[in-house]
PDB file of C-alpha atoms in Angstrom:
ATOM      1  CA  UNK A  16      26.540 -79.177  82.369  1.00 66.00           C
ATOM      2  CA  UNK A  17      28.736 -76.774  84.222  1.00 84.00           C
ATOM      3  CA  UNK A  18      32.169 -75.905  82.191  1.00 96.00           C
ATOM      4  CA  UNK A  19      35.098 -74.922  84.488  1.00 98.00           C
ATOM      5  CA  UNK A  20      38.393 -73.089  83.867  1.00 98.00           C
ATOM      6  CA  UNK A  21      41.640 -73.942  85.879  1.00 98.00           C
ATOM      7  CA  UNK A  22      44.234 -71.174  85.531  1.00 98.00           C
ATOM      8  CA  UNK A  23      47.901 -72.084  85.585  1.00 97.00           C
ATOM      9  CA  UNK A  24      47.096 -75.335  84.159  1.00 98.00           C
ATOM     10  CA  UNK A  25      50.621 -75.962  82.910  1.00 96.00           C
ATOM     11  CA  UNK A  26      51.922 -75.572  86.517  1.00 96.00           C
ATOM     12  CA  UNK A  27      52.197 -78.498  89.351  1.00 97.00           C
ATOM     13  CA  UNK A  28      49.319 -77.542  91.169  1.00 98.00           C
ATOM     14  CA  UNK A  29      47.035 -76.292  88.612  1.00 98.00           C
ATOM     15  CA  UNK A  30      47.534 -79.478  86.390  1.00 98.00           C
ATOM     16  CA  UNK A  31      46.609 -81.664  89.493  1.00 98.00           C
ATOM     17  CA  UNK A  32      43.569 -79.597  90.075  1.00 98.00           C
ATOM     18  CA  UNK A  33      42.275 -79.670  86.333  1.00 98.00           C
ATOM     19  CA  UNK A  34      42.768 -83.552  86.256  1.00 98.00           C
ATOM     20  CA  UNK A  35      40.795 -84.027  89.515  1.00 98.00           C
ATOM     21  CA  UNK A  36      38.115 -81.681  88.474  1.00 98.00           C
ATOM     22  CA  UNK A  37      37.865 -83.635  84.984  1.00 98.00           C
ATOM     23  CA  UNK A  38      37.509 -86.969  87.035  1.00 97.00           C
ATOM     24  CA  UNK A  39      34.264 -85.273  88.409  1.00 97.00           C
ATOM     25  CA  UNK A  40      32.748 -83.354  85.455  1.00 97.00           C
ATOM     26  CA  UNK A  41      34.530 -85.065  82.398  1.00 97.00           C
ATOM     27  CA  UNK A  42      37.305 -83.807  80.467  1.00 97.00           C
ATOM     28  CA  UNK A  43      34.852 -82.079  78.112  1.00 97.00           C
ATOM     29  CA  UNK A  44      33.667 -79.757  80.917  1.00 98.00           C
ATOM     30  CA  UNK A  45      37.228 -78.565  81.999  1.00 98.00           C
ATOM     31  CA  UNK A  46      39.214 -75.644  80.309  1.00 98.00           C
ATOM     32  CA  UNK A  47      42.805 -75.324  81.090  1.00 98.00           C
ATOM     33  CA  UNK A  48      44.301 -71.782  81.006  1.00 98.00           C
ATOM     34  CA  UNK A  49      47.938 -71.138  80.455  1.00 97.00           C
ATOM     35  CA  UNK A  50      50.450 -68.572  79.910  1.00 95.00           C
ATOM     36  CA  UNK A  51      51.946 -70.841  77.375  1.00 95.00           C
ATOM     37  CA  UNK A  52      49.233 -73.336  76.011  1.00 95.00           C
ATOM     38  CA  UNK A  53      51.500 -75.722  74.562  1.00 94.00           C
ATOM     39  CA  UNK A  54      52.836 -76.645  77.967  1.00 95.00           C
ATOM     40  CA  UNK A  55      49.607 -77.900  79.223  1.00 95.00           C
ATOM     41  CA  UNK A  56      48.611 -79.661  76.133  1.00 93.00           C
ATOM     42  CA  UNK A  57      49.226 -83.277  77.627  1.00 95.00           C
ATOM     43  CA  UNK A  58      46.274 -82.721  80.167  1.00 96.00           C
ATOM     44  CA  UNK A  59      43.954 -83.775  77.194  1.00 95.00           C
ATOM     45  CA  UNK A  60      41.710 -80.941  77.819  1.00 97.00           C
ATOM     46  CA  UNK A  61      40.792 -77.654  75.968  1.00 97.00           C
ATOM     47  CA  UNK A  62      43.562 -75.173  76.450  1.00 98.00           C
ATOM     48  CA  UNK A  63      43.099 -71.605  76.162  1.00 98.00           C
ATOM     49  CA  UNK A  64      45.644 -68.275  76.581  1.00 97.00           C
ATOM     50  CA  UNK A  65      45.701 -67.327  80.230  1.00 97.00           C
ATOM     51  CA  UNK A  66      48.663 -65.018  81.059  1.00 97.00           C
ATOM     52  CA  UNK A  67      47.483 -62.558  84.251  1.00 97.00           C
ATOM     53  CA  UNK A  68      48.758 -59.724  82.647  1.00 96.00           C
ATOM     54  CA  UNK A  69      46.800 -59.817  79.626  1.00 97.00           C
ATOM     55  CA  UNK A  70      43.062 -59.016  80.697  1.00 96.00           C
ATOM     56  CA  UNK A  71      41.570 -59.165  77.303  1.00 96.00           C
ATOM     57  CA  UNK A  72      42.902 -62.707  76.452  1.00 96.00           C
ATOM     58  CA  UNK A  73      41.618 -63.728  79.777  1.00 98.00           C
ATOM     59  CA  UNK A  74      37.945 -62.266  79.051  1.00 98.00           C
ATOM     60  CA  UNK A  75      38.106 -64.161  75.585  1.00 97.00           C
ATOM     61  CA  UNK A  76      39.313 -67.354  77.300  1.00 98.00           C
ATOM     62  CA  UNK A  77      36.665 -67.391  80.091  1.00 98.00           C
ATOM     63  CA  UNK A  78      33.816 -67.132  77.423  1.00 97.00           C
ATOM     64  CA  UNK A  79      31.470 -70.002  77.963  1.00 97.00           C
ATOM     65  CA  UNK A  80      32.667 -70.779  81.340  1.00 98.00           C
ATOM     66  CA  UNK A  81      30.681 -70.880  84.671  1.00 98.00           C
ATOM     67  CA  UNK A  82      33.240 -71.336  87.302  1.00 98.00           C
ATOM     68  CA  UNK A  83      37.154 -70.489  87.440  1.00 98.00           C
ATOM     69  CA  UNK A  84      39.856 -71.614  89.770  1.00 98.00           C
ATOM     70  CA  UNK A  85      42.333 -69.053  90.312  1.00 98.00           C
ATOM     71  CA  UNK A  86      45.854 -70.368  91.251  1.00 98.00           C
ATOM     72  CA  UNK A  87      47.767 -67.638  93.057  1.00 97.00           C
ATOM     73  CA  UNK A  88      50.605 -66.474  90.803  1.00 95.00           C
ATOM     74  CA  UNK A  89      54.235 -66.341  91.384  1.00 89.00           C
ATOM     75  CA  UNK A  90      55.142 -62.764  90.701  1.00 89.00           C
ATOM     76  CA  UNK A  91      56.510 -60.209  93.268  1.00 89.00           C
ATOM     77  CA  UNK A  92      53.737 -59.304  95.609  1.00 91.00           C
ATOM     78  CA  UNK A  93      53.033 -55.880  94.421  1.00 89.00           C
ATOM     79  CA  UNK A  94      52.504 -57.340  90.802  1.00 95.00           C
ATOM     80  CA  UNK A  95      50.236 -60.249  91.709  1.00 95.00           C
ATOM     81  CA  UNK A  96      47.571 -58.354  93.252  1.00 97.00           C
ATOM     82  CA  UNK A  97      46.893 -56.517  89.923  1.00 97.00           C
ATOM     83  CA  UNK A  98      47.183 -59.616  87.994  1.00 98.00           C
ATOM     84  CA  UNK A  99      44.803 -61.504  90.218  1.00 98.00           C
ATOM     85  CA  UNK A 100      42.423 -58.562  89.777  1.00 98.00           C
ATOM     86  CA  UNK A 101      42.710 -58.997  85.895  1.00 98.00           C
ATOM     87  CA  UNK A 102      41.371 -62.643  86.381  1.00 98.00           C
ATOM     88  CA  UNK A 103      38.552 -61.605  88.616  1.00 98.00           C
ATOM     89  CA  UNK A 104      37.365 -58.831  86.576  1.00 98.00           C
ATOM     90  CA  UNK A 105      37.704 -60.758  83.588  1.00 98.00           C
ATOM     91  CA  UNK A 106      35.459 -63.605  85.108  1.00 98.00           C
ATOM     92  CA  UNK A 107      32.922 -60.921  86.050  1.00 98.00           C
ATOM     93  CA  UNK A 108      32.779 -59.490  82.378  1.00 98.00           C
ATOM     94  CA  UNK A 109      32.524 -63.024  81.075  1.00 97.00           C
ATOM     95  CA  UNK A 110      29.497 -63.660  83.092  1.00 97.00           C
ATOM     96  CA  UNK A 111      30.896 -66.349  85.400  1.00 98.00           C
ATOM     97  CA  UNK A 112      28.994 -67.356  88.419  1.00 98.00           C
ATOM     98  CA  UNK A 113      31.753 -68.595  90.779  1.00 98.00           C
ATOM     99  CA  UNK A 114      35.544 -68.170  91.590  1.00 98.00           C
ATOM    100  CA  UNK A 115      37.598 -70.347  93.825  1.00 98.00           C
ATOM    101  CA  UNK A 116      41.117 -69.098  94.982  1.00 98.00           C
ATOM    102  CA  UNK A 117      44.274 -71.096  96.036  1.00 98.00           C
ATOM    103  CA  UNK A 118      45.648 -68.647  98.971  1.00 98.00           C
ATOM    104  CA  UNK A 119      48.230 -69.525 101.425  1.00 98.00           C
ATOM    105  CA  UNK A 120      48.733 -69.954 105.172  1.00 98.00           C
ATOM    106  CA  UNK A 121      51.641 -68.073 106.736  1.00 96.00           C
ATOM    107  CA  UNK A 122      52.765 -65.221 108.987  1.00 95.00           C
ATOM    108  CA  UNK A 123      51.058 -61.909 107.884  1.00 96.00           C
ATOM    109  CA  UNK A 124      53.840 -59.689 109.429  1.00 95.00           C
ATOM    110  CA  UNK A 125      57.180 -59.711 110.673  1.00 94.00           C
ATOM    111  CA  UNK A 126      58.895 -61.834 108.570  1.00 95.00           C
ATOM    112  CA  UNK A 127      60.262 -61.820 104.859  1.00 94.00           C
ATOM    113  CA  UNK A 128      57.501 -64.145 103.638  1.00 95.00           C
ATOM    114  CA  UNK A 129      54.805 -61.589 105.129  1.00 96.00           C
ATOM    115  CA  UNK A 130      54.651 -59.340 101.954  1.00 95.00           C
ATOM    116  CA  UNK A 131      53.730 -62.663 100.079  1.00 95.00           C
ATOM    117  CA  UNK A 132      50.883 -63.656 102.539  1.00 97.00           C
ATOM    118  CA  UNK A 133      49.749 -60.048 102.664  1.00 97.00           C
ATOM    119  CA  UNK A 134      49.232 -59.923  98.852  1.00 97.00           C
ATOM    120  CA  UNK A 135      47.151 -63.142  99.055  1.00 98.00           C
ATOM    121  CA  UNK A 136      45.111 -61.667 101.824  1.00 98.00           C
ATOM    122  CA  UNK A 137      44.301 -58.918  99.408  1.00 98.00           C
ATOM    123  CA  UNK A 138      43.299 -61.046  96.661  1.00 98.00           C
ATOM    124  CA  UNK A 139      41.257 -62.996  99.192  1.00 98.00           C
ATOM    125  CA  UNK A 140      39.390 -59.650  99.763  1.00 98.00           C
ATOM    126  CA  UNK A 141      39.097 -59.086  96.165  1.00 98.00           C
ATOM    127  CA  UNK A 142      37.447 -62.392  95.683  1.00 98.00           C
ATOM    128  CA  UNK A 143      34.858 -61.761  98.567  1.00 98.00           C
ATOM    129  CA  UNK A 144      34.154 -58.442  96.988  1.00 98.00           C
ATOM    130  CA  UNK A 145      33.714 -59.743  93.376  1.00 98.00           C
ATOM    131  CA  UNK A 146      29.859 -60.194  93.666  1.00 98.00           C
ATOM    132  CA  UNK A 147      30.282 -63.910  92.372  1.00 98.00           C
ATOM    133  CA  UNK A 148      30.018 -66.797  94.415  1.00 98.00           C
ATOM    134  CA  UNK A 149      33.432 -67.606  96.076  1.00 98.00           C
ATOM    135  CA  UNK A 150      35.447 -70.336  97.942  1.00 98.00           C
ATOM    136  CA  UNK A 151      39.105 -69.549  99.354  1.00 98.00           C
ATOM    137  CA  UNK A 152      41.480 -72.223 100.147  1.00 98.00           C
ATOM    138  CA  UNK A 153      44.455 -71.506 102.357  1.00 98.00           C
ATOM    139  CA  UNK A 154      47.204 -74.200 101.544  1.00 98.00           C
ATOM    140  CA  UNK A 155      49.635 -75.486 103.827  1.00 98.00           C
ATOM    141  CA  UNK A 156      53.320 -75.999 102.883  1.00 97.00           C
ATOM    142  CA  UNK A 157      53.786 -78.611 100.146  1.00 97.00           C
ATOM    143  CA  UNK A 158      55.854 -81.628 101.754  1.00 98.00           C
ATOM    144  CA  UNK A 159      57.011 -82.977  98.036  1.00 97.00           C
ATOM    145  CA  UNK A 160      60.011 -80.466  97.988  1.00 96.00           C
ATOM    146  CA  UNK A 161      61.293 -81.864 101.074  1.00 97.00           C
ATOM    147  CA  UNK A 162      60.959 -85.510  99.438  1.00 97.00           C
ATOM    148  CA  UNK A 163      62.415 -84.374  96.251  1.00 96.00           C
ATOM    149  CA  UNK A 164      65.375 -82.978  98.234  1.00 95.00           C
ATOM    150  CA  UNK A 165      66.302 -86.288  99.917  1.00 96.00           C
ATOM    151  CA  UNK A 166      69.531 -86.809  97.981  1.00 96.00           C
ATOM    152  CA  UNK A 167      70.860 -83.381  99.275  1.00 96.00           C
ATOM    153  CA  UNK A 168      69.789 -84.382 102.887  1.00 97.00           C
ATOM    154  CA  UNK A 169      71.519 -87.661 102.472  1.00 97.00           C
ATOM    155  CA  UNK A 170      74.703 -85.908 101.474  1.00 96.00           C
ATOM    156  CA  UNK A 171      74.358 -83.503 104.474  1.00 96.00           C
ATOM    157  CA  UNK A 172      73.219 -86.252 106.803  1.00 97.00           C
ATOM    158  CA  UNK A 173      70.796 -83.662 108.228  1.00 97.00           C
ATOM    159  CA  UNK A 174      67.799 -81.007 107.725  1.00 98.00           C
ATOM    160  CA  UNK A 175      68.720 -77.743 108.959  1.00 98.00           C
ATOM    161  CA  UNK A 176      66.578 -74.734 109.179  1.00 98.00           C
ATOM    162  CA  UNK A 177      65.167 -72.119 111.563  1.00 98.00           C
ATOM    163  CA  UNK A 178      61.687 -73.516 112.111  1.00 98.00           C
ATOM    164  CA  UNK A 179      62.825 -74.796 115.481  1.00 98.00           C
ATOM    165  CA  UNK A 180      60.141 -76.857 117.427  1.00 98.00           C
ATOM    166  CA  UNK A 181      57.377 -75.229 115.419  1.00 98.00           C
ATOM    167  CA  UNK A 182      54.454 -77.279 113.978  1.00 98.00           C
ATOM    168  CA  UNK A 183      53.999 -77.024 110.290  1.00 98.00           C
ATOM    169  CA  UNK A 184      50.727 -77.993 108.611  1.00 98.00           C
ATOM    170  CA  UNK A 185      52.044 -79.723 105.608  1.00 98.00           C
ATOM    171  CA  UNK A 186      50.008 -81.082 102.544  1.00 98.00           C
ATOM    172  CA  UNK A 187      50.581 -82.412  98.948  1.00 98.00           C
ATOM    173  CA  UNK A 188      49.525 -81.295  95.648  1.00 98.00           C
ATOM    174  CA  UNK A 189      47.402 -84.307  95.242  1.00 98.00           C
ATOM    175  CA  UNK A 190      45.474 -83.605  98.206  1.00 98.00           C
ATOM    176  CA  UNK A 191      44.830 -80.090  97.367  1.00 98.00           C
ATOM    177  CA  UNK A 192      43.747 -81.076  94.024  1.00 98.00           C
ATOM    178  CA  UNK A 193      41.238 -83.424  95.716  1.00 98.00           C
ATOM    179  CA  UNK A 194      39.836 -80.424  97.706  1.00 98.00           C
ATOM    180  CA  UNK A 195      39.835 -78.073  95.115  1.00 98.00           C
ATOM    181  CA  UNK A 196      37.782 -80.128  92.774  1.00 98.00           C
ATOM    182  CA  UNK A 197      35.085 -80.482  95.267  1.00 98.00           C
ATOM    183  CA  UNK A 198      35.200 -76.748  96.143  1.00 98.00           C
ATOM    184  CA  UNK A 199      34.411 -75.799  92.443  1.00 98.00           C
ATOM    185  CA  UNK A 200      31.939 -78.560  92.018  1.00 97.00           C
ATOM    186  CA  UNK A 201      29.976 -78.451  95.217  1.00 97.00           C
ATOM    187  CA  UNK A 202      27.733 -75.512  96.157  1.00 97.00           C
ATOM    188  CA  UNK A 203      27.857 -76.099  99.878  1.00 98.00           C
ATOM    189  CA  UNK A 204      31.295 -74.733 100.092  1.00 98.00           C
ATOM    190  CA  UNK A 205      30.398 -71.194  98.552  1.00 98.00           C
ATOM    191  CA  UNK A 206      31.338 -68.500 100.961  1.00 98.00           C
ATOM    192  CA  UNK A 207      33.901 -70.496 102.908  1.00 98.00           C
ATOM    193  CA  UNK A 208      37.448 -70.018 103.761  1.00 98.00           C
ATOM    194  CA  UNK A 209      39.410 -73.356 104.531  1.00 98.00           C
ATOM    195  CA  UNK A 210      42.817 -74.221 105.839  1.00 98.00           C
ATOM    196  CA  UNK A 211      43.817 -77.131 103.780  1.00 98.00           C
ATOM    197  CA  UNK A 212      46.670 -79.241 105.325  1.00 98.00           C
ATOM    198  CA  UNK A 213      47.116 -82.574 107.238  1.00 98.00           C
ATOM    199  CA  UNK A 214      48.318 -83.187 110.676  1.00 98.00           C
ATOM    200  CA  UNK A 215      50.840 -80.460 111.658  1.00 98.00           C
ATOM    201  CA  UNK A 216      54.291 -81.886 112.378  1.00 98.00           C
ATOM    202  CA  UNK A 217      57.811 -80.609 113.583  1.00 98.00           C
ATOM    203  CA  UNK A 218      61.044 -80.758 111.400  1.00 98.00           C
ATOM    204  CA  UNK A 219      62.273 -83.677 113.690  1.00 98.00           C
ATOM    205  CA  UNK A 220      59.079 -85.599 113.014  1.00 98.00           C
ATOM    206  CA  UNK A 221      59.768 -84.908 109.248  1.00 98.00           C
ATOM    207  CA  UNK A 222      63.269 -86.249 109.623  1.00 98.00           C
ATOM    208  CA  UNK A 223      62.015 -89.391 111.105  1.00 97.00           C
ATOM    209  CA  UNK A 224      59.259 -89.864 108.354  1.00 97.00           C
ATOM    210  CA  UNK A 225      62.035 -89.479 105.759  1.00 97.00           C
ATOM    211  CA  UNK A 226      64.326 -91.579 107.697  1.00 97.00           C
ATOM    212  CA  UNK A 227      61.606 -94.464 107.966  1.00 95.00           C
ATOM    213  CA  UNK A 228      60.865 -94.146 104.296  1.00 95.00           C
ATOM    214  CA  UNK A 229      64.321 -94.065 102.815  1.00 95.00           C
ATOM    215  CA  UNK A 230      66.451 -95.814 105.212  1.00 95.00           C
ATOM    216  CA  UNK A 231      68.398 -92.697 106.322  1.00 96.00           C
ATOM    217  CA  UNK A 232      69.739 -91.469 109.717  1.00 97.00           C
ATOM    218  CA  UNK A 233      68.940 -87.725 109.202  1.00 98.00           C
ATOM    219  CA  UNK A 234      69.208 -85.403 112.227  1.00 97.00           C
ATOM    220  CA  UNK A 235      67.350 -82.029 112.644  1.00 98.00           C
ATOM    221  CA  UNK A 236      69.450 -79.087 113.351  1.00 98.00           C
ATOM    222  CA  UNK A 237      68.306 -75.751 114.424  1.00 98.00           C
ATOM    223  CA  UNK A 238      69.554 -72.662 113.230  1.00 98.00           C
ATOM    224  CA  UNK A 239      68.752 -68.854 113.959  1.00 97.00           C
ATOM    225  CA  UNK A 240      66.760 -67.136 111.344  1.00 96.00           C
ATOM    226  CA  UNK A 241      69.615 -64.973 110.350  1.00 96.00           C
ATOM    227  CA  UNK A 242      71.985 -68.047 109.830  1.00 97.00           C
ATOM    228  CA  UNK A 243      69.308 -69.756 107.820  1.00 97.00           C
ATOM    229  CA  UNK A 244      68.746 -66.480 105.754  1.00 96.00           C
ATOM    230  CA  UNK A 245      72.397 -66.259 104.990  1.00 96.00           C
ATOM    231  CA  UNK A 246      72.502 -70.107 103.940  1.00 95.00           C
ATOM    232  CA  UNK A 247      69.557 -69.740 101.625  1.00 95.00           C
ATOM    233  CA  UNK A 248      70.682 -66.455 100.032  1.00 96.00           C
ATOM    234  CA  UNK A 249      73.920 -68.133  99.490  1.00 96.00           C
ATOM    235  CA  UNK A 250      72.521 -71.151  97.455  1.00 92.00           C
ATOM    236  CA  UNK A 251      69.232 -69.672  95.936  1.00 93.00           C
ATOM    237  CA  UNK A 252      70.149 -65.854  95.918  1.00 95.00           C
ATOM    238  CA  UNK A 253      68.902 -62.994  98.158  1.00 92.00           C
ATOM    239  CA  UNK A 254      65.186 -62.769  97.052  1.00 90.00           C
ATOM    240  CA  UNK A 255      64.431 -66.494  97.112  1.00 92.00           C
ATOM    241  CA  UNK A 256      66.737 -67.002 100.047  1.00 94.00           C
ATOM    242  CA  UNK A 257      64.869 -64.380 101.988  1.00 94.00           C
ATOM    243  CA  UNK A 258      61.309 -65.933 101.123  1.00 94.00           C
ATOM    244  CA  UNK A 259      62.552 -69.309 102.245  1.00 95.00           C
ATOM    245  CA  UNK A 260      63.808 -68.019 105.333  1.00 96.00           C
ATOM    246  CA  UNK A 261      60.688 -66.134 106.084  1.00 96.00           C
ATOM    247  CA  UNK A 262      58.536 -69.264 105.764  1.00 97.00           C
ATOM    248  CA  UNK A 263      60.570 -71.298 108.070  1.00 97.00           C
ATOM    249  CA  UNK A 264      60.487 -68.240 110.606  1.00 97.00           C
ATOM    250  CA  UNK A 265      56.666 -68.216 110.256  1.00 97.00           C
ATOM    251  CA  UNK A 266      56.856 -72.009 111.074  1.00 98.00           C
ATOM    252  CA  UNK A 267      58.905 -71.314 114.195  1.00 97.00           C
ATOM    253  CA  UNK A 268      56.607 -68.524 115.473  1.00 96.00           C
ATOM    254  CA  UNK A 269      53.593 -70.854 115.019  1.00 97.00           C
ATOM    255  CA  UNK A 270      51.885 -69.161 111.775  1.00 97.00           C
ATOM    256  CA  UNK A 271      51.689 -72.657 110.196  1.00 97.00           C
ATOM    257  CA  UNK A 272      50.003 -74.438 113.016  1.00 98.00           C
ATOM    258  CA  UNK A 273      46.485 -73.770 112.303  1.00 98.00           C
ATOM    259  CA  UNK A 274      43.073 -75.577 112.497  1.00 98.00           C
ATOM    260  CA  UNK A 275      42.602 -77.759 109.354  1.00 98.00           C
ATOM    261  CA  UNK A 276      39.299 -77.508 107.443  1.00 98.00           C
ATOM    262  CA  UNK A 277      40.253 -80.109 105.026  1.00 98.00           C
ATOM    263  CA  UNK A 278      37.570 -82.705 105.876  1.00 98.00           C
ATOM    264  CA  UNK A 279      34.878 -79.945 105.736  1.00 98.00           C
ATOM    265  CA  UNK A 280      36.273 -79.355 102.056  1.00 98.00           C
ATOM    266  CA  UNK A 281      36.462 -82.940 101.077  1.00 98.00           C
ATOM    267  CA  UNK A 282      34.044 -85.009 103.244  1.00 97.00           C
ATOM    268  CA  UNK A 283      37.255 -87.155 104.050  1.00 98.00           C
ATOM    269  CA  UNK A 284      40.286 -86.763 106.391  1.00 98.00           C
ATOM    270  CA  UNK A 285      43.557 -85.541 104.877  1.00 98.00           C
ATOM    271  CA  UNK A 286      45.901 -88.451 104.148  1.00 97.00           C
ATOM    272  CA  UNK A 287      47.919 -89.372 106.979  1.00 98.00           C
ATOM    273  CA  UNK A 288      51.731 -88.912 107.003  1.00 98.00           C
ATOM    274  CA  UNK A 289      52.418 -92.515 107.820  1.00 96.00           C
ATOM    275  CA  UNK A 290      50.122 -93.432 104.630  1.00 96.00           C
ATOM    276  CA  UNK A 291      51.990 -90.958 102.687  1.00 97.00           C
ATOM    277  CA  UNK A 292      55.666 -92.015 103.222  1.00 96.00           C
ATOM    278  CA  UNK A 293      54.496 -95.541 103.108  1.00 93.00           C
ATOM    279  CA  UNK A 294      53.271 -95.292  99.726  1.00 91.00           C
ATOM    280  CA  UNK A 295      56.196 -93.442  98.556  1.00 87.00           C
ATOM    281  CA  UNK A 296      58.493 -96.400  98.818  1.00 81.00           C
ATOM    282  CA  UNK A 297      56.055 -99.015  97.697  1.00 74.00           C
ATOM    283  CA  UNK A 298      56.737-100.915  94.372  1.00 61.00           C
ATOM    284  CA  UNK A 299      54.569 -99.312  91.590  1.00 54.00           C
TER     285      UNK A 299
END
């Protein structure tokens, strides 16, 4: 049986992918890699050291593994390229056959988020050049943070950002995990690059879905990019504030309104937003 490693297994996306993959191949055939292994123990799978900066640890942790899921790192763009290369080179040295990479969608130039997108594009090229079988997913924007932010939205009575009327291809970690588990375990996806998201919606539509689910009366207010950058920097600090503003500027400019390949990657449509928001408020 193929043994599959999932990096960043202690993180929100990595842990979901590890669980979804274990449902297909069994827990005994999934290895989680984590920078702090103790944080991933609750997954109930074998956990090995997986710090992207420690090449020798990665080589040891990938022994006996056939395929690896590389979750895009969170470091500064210039640092993450080298860190991702450590995983790719360790996979080659350890004799792996396949690598799957979780990349992103977004504006490749002219926003504060563009350096992050560019670093992901470089890793995509490194993966394609690795000599291994490969699959690349370009994730849409997670919708969960907006749901988690509902109390703040209630206090403010609005969603306000610089996305304007731009359509955004949102997704959920659960849907992404479903897709990556299949991309890891099915050979027909090898050599493919997939945009992974559901139906693209506007910020006004997002507000409407939240209103229906939570009984709120949120309005959407358009801000300029400069206004939104200043607002986010005041709350989150300049670095993160700029990044967030850059993401929403990309939405405004159409960079998150792309053709979705989710059904090609999974064999089924992406969950609809009607379904998602209805299930949010159903009694467990």
